[in-house]
Coordinates of C-alpha atoms in Angstrom, one line a residue:
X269 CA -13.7 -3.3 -20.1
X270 CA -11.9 -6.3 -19.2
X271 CA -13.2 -9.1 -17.0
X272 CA -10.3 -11.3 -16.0
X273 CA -10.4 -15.3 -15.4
X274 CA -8.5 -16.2 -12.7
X275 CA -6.2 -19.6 -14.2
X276 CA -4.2 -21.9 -12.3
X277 CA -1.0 -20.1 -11.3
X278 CA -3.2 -17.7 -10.0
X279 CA -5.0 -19.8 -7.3
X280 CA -1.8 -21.2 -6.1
X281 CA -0.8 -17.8 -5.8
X282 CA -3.5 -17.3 -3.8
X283 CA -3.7 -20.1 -1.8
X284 CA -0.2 -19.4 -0.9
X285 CA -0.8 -15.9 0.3
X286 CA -3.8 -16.8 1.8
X287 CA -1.7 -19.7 4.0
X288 CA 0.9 -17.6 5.0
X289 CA -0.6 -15.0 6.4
X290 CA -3.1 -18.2 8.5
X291 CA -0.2 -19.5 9.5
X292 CA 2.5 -16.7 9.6
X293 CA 0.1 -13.0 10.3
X294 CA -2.2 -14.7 12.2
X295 CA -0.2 -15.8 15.5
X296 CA 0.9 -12.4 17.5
X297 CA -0.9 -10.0 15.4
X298 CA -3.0 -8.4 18.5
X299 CA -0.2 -8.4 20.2
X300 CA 1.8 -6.5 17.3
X301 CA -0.8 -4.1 17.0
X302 CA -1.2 -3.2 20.5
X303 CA 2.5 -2.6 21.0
X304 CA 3.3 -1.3 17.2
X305 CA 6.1 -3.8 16.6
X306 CA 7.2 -4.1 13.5
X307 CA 6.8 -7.4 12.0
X308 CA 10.4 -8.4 10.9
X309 CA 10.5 -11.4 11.4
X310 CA 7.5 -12.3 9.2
X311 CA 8.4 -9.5 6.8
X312 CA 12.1 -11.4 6.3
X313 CA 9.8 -14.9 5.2
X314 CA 7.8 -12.4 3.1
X315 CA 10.9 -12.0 1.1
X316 CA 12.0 -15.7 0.9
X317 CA 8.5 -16.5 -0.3
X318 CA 8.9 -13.9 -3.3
X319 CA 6.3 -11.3 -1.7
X320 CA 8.5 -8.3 -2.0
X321 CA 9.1 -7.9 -5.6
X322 CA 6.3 -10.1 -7.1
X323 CA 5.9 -8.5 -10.6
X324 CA 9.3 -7.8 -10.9
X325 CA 11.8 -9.7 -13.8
X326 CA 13.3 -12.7 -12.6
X327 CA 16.2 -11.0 -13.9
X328 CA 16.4 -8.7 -11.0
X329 CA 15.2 -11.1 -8.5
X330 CA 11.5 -10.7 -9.3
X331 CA 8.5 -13.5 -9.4
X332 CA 7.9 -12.3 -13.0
X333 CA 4.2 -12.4 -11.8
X334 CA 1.3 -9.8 -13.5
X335 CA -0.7 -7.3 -11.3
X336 CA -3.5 -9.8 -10.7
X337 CA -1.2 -11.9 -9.0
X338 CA -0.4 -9.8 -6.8
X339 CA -3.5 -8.1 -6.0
X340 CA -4.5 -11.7 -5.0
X341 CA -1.9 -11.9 -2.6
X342 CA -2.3 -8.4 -1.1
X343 CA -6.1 -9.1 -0.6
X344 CA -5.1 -12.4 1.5
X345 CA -2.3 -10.7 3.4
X346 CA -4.8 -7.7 4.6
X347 CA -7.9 -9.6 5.5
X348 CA -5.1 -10.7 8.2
X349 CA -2.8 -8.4 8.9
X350 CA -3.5 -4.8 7.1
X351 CA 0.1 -3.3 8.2
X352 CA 2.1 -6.3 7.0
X353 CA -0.2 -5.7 3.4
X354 CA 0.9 -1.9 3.3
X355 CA 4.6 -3.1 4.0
X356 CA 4.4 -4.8 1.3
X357 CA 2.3 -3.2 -1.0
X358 CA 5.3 0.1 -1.2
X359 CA 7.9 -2.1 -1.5
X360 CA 6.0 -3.9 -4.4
X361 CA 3.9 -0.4 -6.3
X362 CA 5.9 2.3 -5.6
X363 CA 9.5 1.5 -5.1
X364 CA 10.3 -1.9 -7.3
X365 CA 7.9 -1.0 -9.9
X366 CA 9.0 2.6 -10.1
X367 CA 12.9 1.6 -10.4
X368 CA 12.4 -1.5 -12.8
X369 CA 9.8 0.8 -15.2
X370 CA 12.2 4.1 -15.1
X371 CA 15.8 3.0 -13.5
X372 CA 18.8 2.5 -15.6
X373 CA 20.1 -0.7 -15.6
X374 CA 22.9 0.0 -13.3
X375 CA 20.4 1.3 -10.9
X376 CA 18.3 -2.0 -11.6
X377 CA 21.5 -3.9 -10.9
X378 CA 22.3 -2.2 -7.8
X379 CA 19.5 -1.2 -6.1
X380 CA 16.3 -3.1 -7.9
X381 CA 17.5 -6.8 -7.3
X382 CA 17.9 -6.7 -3.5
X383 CA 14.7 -5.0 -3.0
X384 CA 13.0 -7.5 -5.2
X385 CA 14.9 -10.4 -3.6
X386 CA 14.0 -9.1 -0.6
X387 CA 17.3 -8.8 1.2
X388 CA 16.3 -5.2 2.3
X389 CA 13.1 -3.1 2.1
X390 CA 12.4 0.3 0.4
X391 CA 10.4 3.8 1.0
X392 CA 8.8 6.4 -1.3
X393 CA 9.2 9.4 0.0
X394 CA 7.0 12.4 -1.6
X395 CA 4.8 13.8 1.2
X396 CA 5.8 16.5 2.8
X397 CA 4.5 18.9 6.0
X398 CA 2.8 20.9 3.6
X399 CA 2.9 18.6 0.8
X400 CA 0.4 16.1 0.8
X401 CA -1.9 15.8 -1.9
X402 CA -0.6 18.6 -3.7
X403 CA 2.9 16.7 -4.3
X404 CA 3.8 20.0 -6.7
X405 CA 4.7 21.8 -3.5
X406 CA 7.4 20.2 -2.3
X407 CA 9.7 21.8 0.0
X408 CA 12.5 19.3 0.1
X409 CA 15.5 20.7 -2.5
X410 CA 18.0 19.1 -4.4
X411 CA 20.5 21.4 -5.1
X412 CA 22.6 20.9 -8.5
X413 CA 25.8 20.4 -7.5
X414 CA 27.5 19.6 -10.7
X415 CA 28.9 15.4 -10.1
X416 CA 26.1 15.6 -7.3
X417 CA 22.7 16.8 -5.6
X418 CA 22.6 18.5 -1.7
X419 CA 19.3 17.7 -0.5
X420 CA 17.5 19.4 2.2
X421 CA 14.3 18.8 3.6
X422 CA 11.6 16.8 5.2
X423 CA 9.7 13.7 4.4
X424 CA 6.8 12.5 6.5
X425 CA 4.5 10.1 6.9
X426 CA 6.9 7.1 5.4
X427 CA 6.1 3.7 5.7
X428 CA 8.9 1.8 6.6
X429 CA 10.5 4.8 7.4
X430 CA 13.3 2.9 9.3
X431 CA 13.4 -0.3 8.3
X432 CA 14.0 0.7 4.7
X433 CA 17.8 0.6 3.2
X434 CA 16.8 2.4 0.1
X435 CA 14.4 5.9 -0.1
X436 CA 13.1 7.0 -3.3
X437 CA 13.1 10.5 -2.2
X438 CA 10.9 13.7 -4.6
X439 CA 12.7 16.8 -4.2
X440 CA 12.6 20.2 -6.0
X441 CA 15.5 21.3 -7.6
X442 CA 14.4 24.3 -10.2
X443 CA 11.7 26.2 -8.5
X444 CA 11.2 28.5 -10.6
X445 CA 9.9 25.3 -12.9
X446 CA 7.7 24.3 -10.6
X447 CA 6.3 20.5 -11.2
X448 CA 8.8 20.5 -14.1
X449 CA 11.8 21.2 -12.0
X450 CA 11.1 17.9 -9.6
X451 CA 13.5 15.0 -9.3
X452 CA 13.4 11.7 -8.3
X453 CA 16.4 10.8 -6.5
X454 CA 17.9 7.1 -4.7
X455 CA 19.0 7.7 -1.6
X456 CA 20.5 5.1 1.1
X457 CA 20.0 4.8 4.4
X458 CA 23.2 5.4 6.7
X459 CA 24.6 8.2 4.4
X460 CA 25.3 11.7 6.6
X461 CA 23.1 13.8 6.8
X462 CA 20.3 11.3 6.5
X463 CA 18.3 11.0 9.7
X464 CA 15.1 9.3 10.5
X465 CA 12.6 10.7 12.9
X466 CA 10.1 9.8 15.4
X467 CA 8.1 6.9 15.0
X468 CA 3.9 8.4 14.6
X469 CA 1.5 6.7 17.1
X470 CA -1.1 6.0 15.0
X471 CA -4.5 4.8 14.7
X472 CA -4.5 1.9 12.8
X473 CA -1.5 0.0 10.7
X474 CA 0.3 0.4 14.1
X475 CA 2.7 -2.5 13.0
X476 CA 4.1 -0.7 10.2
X477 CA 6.9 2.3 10.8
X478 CA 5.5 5.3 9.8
X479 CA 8.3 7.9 10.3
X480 CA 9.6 11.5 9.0
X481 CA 12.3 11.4 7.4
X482 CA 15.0 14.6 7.6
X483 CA 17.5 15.3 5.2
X484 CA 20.7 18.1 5.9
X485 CA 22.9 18.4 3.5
X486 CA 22.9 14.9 2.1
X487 CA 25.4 14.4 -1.2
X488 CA 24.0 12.1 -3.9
X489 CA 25.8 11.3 -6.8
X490 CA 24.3 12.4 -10.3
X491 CA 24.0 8.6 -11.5
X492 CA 21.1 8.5 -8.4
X493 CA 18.9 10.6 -10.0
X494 CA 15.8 8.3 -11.8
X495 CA 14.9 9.5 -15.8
X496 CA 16.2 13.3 -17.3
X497 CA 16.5 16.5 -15.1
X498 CA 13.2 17.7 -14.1
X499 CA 11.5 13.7 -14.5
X500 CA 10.7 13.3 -10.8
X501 CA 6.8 15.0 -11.1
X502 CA 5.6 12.5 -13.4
X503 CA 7.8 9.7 -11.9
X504 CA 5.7 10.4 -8.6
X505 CA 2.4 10.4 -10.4
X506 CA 2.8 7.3 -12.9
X507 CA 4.4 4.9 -10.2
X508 CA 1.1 6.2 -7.6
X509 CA -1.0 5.3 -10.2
X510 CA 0.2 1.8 -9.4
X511 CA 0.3 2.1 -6.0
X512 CA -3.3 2.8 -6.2
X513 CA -4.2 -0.6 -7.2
X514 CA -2.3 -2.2 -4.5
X515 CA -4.2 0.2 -2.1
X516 CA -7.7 -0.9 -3.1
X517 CA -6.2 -4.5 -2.6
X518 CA -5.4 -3.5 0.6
X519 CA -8.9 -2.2 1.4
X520 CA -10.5 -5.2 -0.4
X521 CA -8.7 -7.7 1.9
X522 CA -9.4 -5.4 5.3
X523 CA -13.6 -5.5 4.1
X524 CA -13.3 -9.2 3.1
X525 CA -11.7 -9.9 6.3
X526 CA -14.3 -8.4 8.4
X527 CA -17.0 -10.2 6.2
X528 CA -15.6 -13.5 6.9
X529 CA -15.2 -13.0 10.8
X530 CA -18.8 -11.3 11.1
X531 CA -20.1 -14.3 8.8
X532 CA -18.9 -17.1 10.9
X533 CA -19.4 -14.9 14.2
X534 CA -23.0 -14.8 13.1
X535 CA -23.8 -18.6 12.9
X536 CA -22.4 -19.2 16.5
X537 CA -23.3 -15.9 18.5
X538 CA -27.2 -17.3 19.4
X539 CA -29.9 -14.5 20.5
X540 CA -33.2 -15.4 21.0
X541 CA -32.8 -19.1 20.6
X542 CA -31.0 -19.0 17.4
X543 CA -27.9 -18.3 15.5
X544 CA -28.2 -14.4 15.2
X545 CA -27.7 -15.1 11.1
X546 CA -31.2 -16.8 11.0
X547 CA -32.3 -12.7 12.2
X548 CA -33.3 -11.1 9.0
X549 CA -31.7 -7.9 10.5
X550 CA -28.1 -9.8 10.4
X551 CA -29.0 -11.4 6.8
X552 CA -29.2 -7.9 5.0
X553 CA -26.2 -6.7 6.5
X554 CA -24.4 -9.8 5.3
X555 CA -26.2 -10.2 1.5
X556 CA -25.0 -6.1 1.7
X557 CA -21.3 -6.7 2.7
X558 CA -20.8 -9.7 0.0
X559 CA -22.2 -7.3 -2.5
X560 CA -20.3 -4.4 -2.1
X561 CA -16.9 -6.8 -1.4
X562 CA -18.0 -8.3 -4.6
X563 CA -18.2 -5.2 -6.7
X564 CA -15.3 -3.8 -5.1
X565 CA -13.1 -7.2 -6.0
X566 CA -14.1 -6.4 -10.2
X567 CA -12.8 -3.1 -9.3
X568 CA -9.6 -4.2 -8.4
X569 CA -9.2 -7.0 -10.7
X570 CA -10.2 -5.1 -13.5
X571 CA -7.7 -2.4 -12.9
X572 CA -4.7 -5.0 -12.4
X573 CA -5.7 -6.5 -15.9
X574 CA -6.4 -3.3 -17.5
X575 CA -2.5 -2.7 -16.6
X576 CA -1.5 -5.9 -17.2
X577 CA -2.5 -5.5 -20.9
X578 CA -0.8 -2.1 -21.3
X579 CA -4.0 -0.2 -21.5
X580 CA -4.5 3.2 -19.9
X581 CA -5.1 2.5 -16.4
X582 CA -5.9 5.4 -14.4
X583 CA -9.1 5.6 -14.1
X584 CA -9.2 2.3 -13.6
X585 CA -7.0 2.3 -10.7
X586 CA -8.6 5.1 -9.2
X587 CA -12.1 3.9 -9.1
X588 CA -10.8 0.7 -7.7
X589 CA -8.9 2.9 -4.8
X590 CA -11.9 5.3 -4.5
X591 CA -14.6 2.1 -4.1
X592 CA -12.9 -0.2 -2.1
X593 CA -11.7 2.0 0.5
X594 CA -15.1 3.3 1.2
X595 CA -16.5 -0.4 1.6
X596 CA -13.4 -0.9 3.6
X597 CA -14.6 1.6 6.1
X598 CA -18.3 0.6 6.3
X599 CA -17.7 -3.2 5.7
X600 CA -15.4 -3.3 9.2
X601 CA -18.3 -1.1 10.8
X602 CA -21.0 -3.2 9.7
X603 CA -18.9 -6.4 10.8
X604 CA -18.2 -4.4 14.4
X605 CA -22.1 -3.8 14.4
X606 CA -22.8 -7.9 14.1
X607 CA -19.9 -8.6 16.5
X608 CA -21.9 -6.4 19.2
X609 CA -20.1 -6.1 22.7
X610 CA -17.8 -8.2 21.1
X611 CA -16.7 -6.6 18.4
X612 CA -15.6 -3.7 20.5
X613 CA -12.6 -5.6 21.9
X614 CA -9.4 -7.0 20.7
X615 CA -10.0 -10.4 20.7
X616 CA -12.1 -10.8 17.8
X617 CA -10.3 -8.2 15.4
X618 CA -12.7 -6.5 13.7
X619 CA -11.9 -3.5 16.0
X620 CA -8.5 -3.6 14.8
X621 CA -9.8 -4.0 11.4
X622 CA -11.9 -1.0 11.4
X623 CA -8.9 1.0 12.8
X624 CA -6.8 -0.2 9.3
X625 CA -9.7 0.2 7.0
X626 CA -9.4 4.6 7.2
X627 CA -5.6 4.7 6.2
X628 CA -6.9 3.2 2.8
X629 CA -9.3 6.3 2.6
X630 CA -6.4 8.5 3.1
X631 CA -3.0 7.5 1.5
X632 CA -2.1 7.2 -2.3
X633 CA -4.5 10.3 -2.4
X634 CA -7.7 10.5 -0.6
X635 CA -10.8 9.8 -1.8
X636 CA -11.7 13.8 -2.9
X637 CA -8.5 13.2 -5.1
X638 CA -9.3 9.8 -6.4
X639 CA -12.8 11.8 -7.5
X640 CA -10.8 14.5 -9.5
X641 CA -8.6 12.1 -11.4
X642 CA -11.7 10.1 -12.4
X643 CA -13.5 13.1 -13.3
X644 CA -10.7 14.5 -15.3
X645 CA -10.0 11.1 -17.0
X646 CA -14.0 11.6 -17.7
X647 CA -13.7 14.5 -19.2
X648 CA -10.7 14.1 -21.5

C-alpha cells in the first residue's frame, strides 16, 4: 500500500487550485447553477492556468504533473464549483490521458496538444440509450469502409457535449465479435453528419453540458481510429479506470466542501445561547464528517500514487470512486442537516452541493459496478 507525502510542488499546486476557484468559481456560481450556464469564461482561464491537460507531456502542451497533482486540484475546484470539476476532470482522465497513453503521434500532434493547451475541450463518448454500464452493448456502428469508417448512432449523457471540438466516440464495428469488435474512433465537431442534441435538465452539475450526441452517416478517416482494429473495448475500460480517480476527487472536494461550510456555519449559527458547535449533537456529526472526508482523501491519494508508480491500479481506483462518492452524498446531507432552514436554500450552497454529490454515485460506473470490479480484482 502506498502512503504518499505531499512535497512542495504539490502545495503550490494546491494552493493554486484552491485560489482560483475562491476567486474565479466562487463569484456567479448560484447564479450559473440556477440558470445551467456553462462556465466559459472560467473554463477558457482554466486552460491558461494549465488545468486542462495537467498530467499531460509538456511536449504536447501538458503540465507534466503526476496524478496526485491533479487530484489536489480537482478536490479544490469541487468543494466550489462541482460542474466546473467534472469539466475538467473528462478533459484531463478520459480524453487527454486516453490519446497521450494510446494515440499515435500524429494523433498526439494534432489533436492531444490543443486539448492539453487548452485551446479547445474534449468528450468521451461511450454511453449509449441502452448502453450504460454495460459499455459491450453498444449500438453506435462503425462501418469499415476501406480508407474510412460511417458511423451511425447515438451517444448520450456527454459532458461537454457541445462545447467540445474533439469526441472520442466507442462504436461497434464487428458484431459478431462483440467486445472484441469495438473501436475507438476521433471524431470533430462540425463534420456532416455530426449533430448535437438537446441540452438534459438536470439535477445537479447544471453548469456543465450534458448532451446526446447523434451521428448519421459520419466519414472518418482510417488514421482516426485509436490502437489496432477491434482496440476500442479495452481503450474504454483502461482510460475509465483513470477517470475513476478523478471522480472520487470530485466527490472528495463536493464532501469537503460541505464540511467546511457546515463547520464555520456551526460556530456562528447560535441556539440556545451558544454557537450550535458547542451542542454535542452538532460535534458528532462534525468529528463524523472529518473522519469519513479523511479516509476517503487516503483513498484517493493512494490510488493517484498507486498509478503514479505504474502499479496495478484498479482496485485502487475503484474503492477510492466507490467510498468517496458515498461520503459525498451523506457528507452534503449531514452539512444540509447542520445548516437547518438554512441549508435548504441557495444562499448558503450546501443545497447545491448535495444536488452535485449523486452524479458522483452514478457516472464512471455506479457504485454496484465499482463493487464488482473490486470484488473481481479480490478474487483474482
Amino acid at each position: 500500500m502506498i502512503h504518499p507525502r505531499l512535497t512542495e510542488e504539490h502545495l503550490a499546486v494546491q494552493e493554486a487550485a484552491r485560489s482560483f476557484a475562491r476567486n474565479e468559481l466562487l463569484p456567479g456560481v448560484t447564479e450559473r447553477d440556477e440558470f445551467a450556464q456553462f462556465p466559459t469564461e472560467q473554463v477558457r482561464k482554466m486552460g491558461e492556468l494549465g488545468f486542462l491537460g495537467m498530467m499531460v507531456s509538456p511536449e504536447y502542451g501538458g503540465g507534466g504533473m503526476d496524478t496526485l497533482s491533479y487530484v489536489l486540484a480537482i478536490e479544490e475546484i469541487a468543494k466550489i464549483d462541482a460542474s466546473a470539476a467534472v469539466i475538467m476532470s473528462v478533459n484531463n482522465s478520459l480524453v487527454c490521458y486516453g490519446l497521450e497513453k494510446y494515440g499515435t503521434e500524429e494523433q498526439k500532434r494534432q489533436y492531444l496538444t490543443p486539448l492539453a493547451s487548452g485551446q479547445v475541450l474534449g468528450s468521451f463518448c461511450l454511453s449509449e440509450p441502452e448502453a450504460g454500464s454495460d459499455a459491450t452493448s453498444q449500438r453506435t456502428l462503425a462501418e469499415d469502409k476501406g480508407d474510412h469508417y460511417l458511423v451511425n448512432g447515438t451517444k448520450n449523457w456527454i459532458t461537454n457535449g457541445n462545447s467540445s471540438s474533439i469526441s472520442l466516440v466507442i462504436a461497434q464495428t464487428h458484431p459478431e465479435l462483440k467486445h472484441k469488435g469495438i473501436n475507438c474512433l476521433i471524431v470533430e465537431k462540425g463534420w456532416e453528419g455530426f449533430s448535437v442534441g438537446k441540452k438534459e435538465k438536470k439535477l445537479g452539475i447544471r453548469a456543465s453540458d450534458t448532451h446526446s450526441l447523434m451521428f448519421n452517416d459520419v466519414r472518418v478517416p482510417k488514421e482516426n481510429r485509436i490502437g489496432d482494429d477491434g482496440f476500442g473495448f479495452k481503450f474504454a475500460m483502461n482510460t475509465l479506470n483513470g477517470g475513476r480517480i478523478g471522480i472520487a476527487a470530485q466527490a472528495l472536494g463536493i464532501a469537503a466542501g460541505a464540511y467546511e461550510l457546515a463547520l464555520q456555519y456551526s460556530k456562528e449559527r447560535k441556539s440556545f445561547g451558544k454557537p450550535i458547535s458547542e451542542h454535542q449533537a452538532i460535534q458528532f456529526k462534525l468529528a463524523d464528517m472529518a473522519t469519513r472526508i479523511t479516509a476517503a482523501r487516503l483513498l484517493v491519494h493512494q490510488a493517484a500514487a498507486c498509478k503514479d508508480a505504474g502499479e496495478d491500479y484498479v482496485q485502487a481506483a475503484a474503492m477510492a470512486k466507490l467510498f468517496a462518492s458515498e461520503v459525498a452524498m451523506w457528507a452534503t446531507i449531514e452539512a444540509v442537516q447542520i445548516h437547518g432552514g438554512y441549508g435548504y436554500v441557495q444562499e448558503y450552497h450546501v443545497e447545491r452541493l448535495m444536488r452535485d454529490a449523486k452524479i458522483t454515485q452514478i457516472y464512471e460506473g455506479t457504485s454496484e459496478i465499482q463493487k464488482i470490479v473490486i470484488a473481481r480484482e479480490l478474487l483474482r
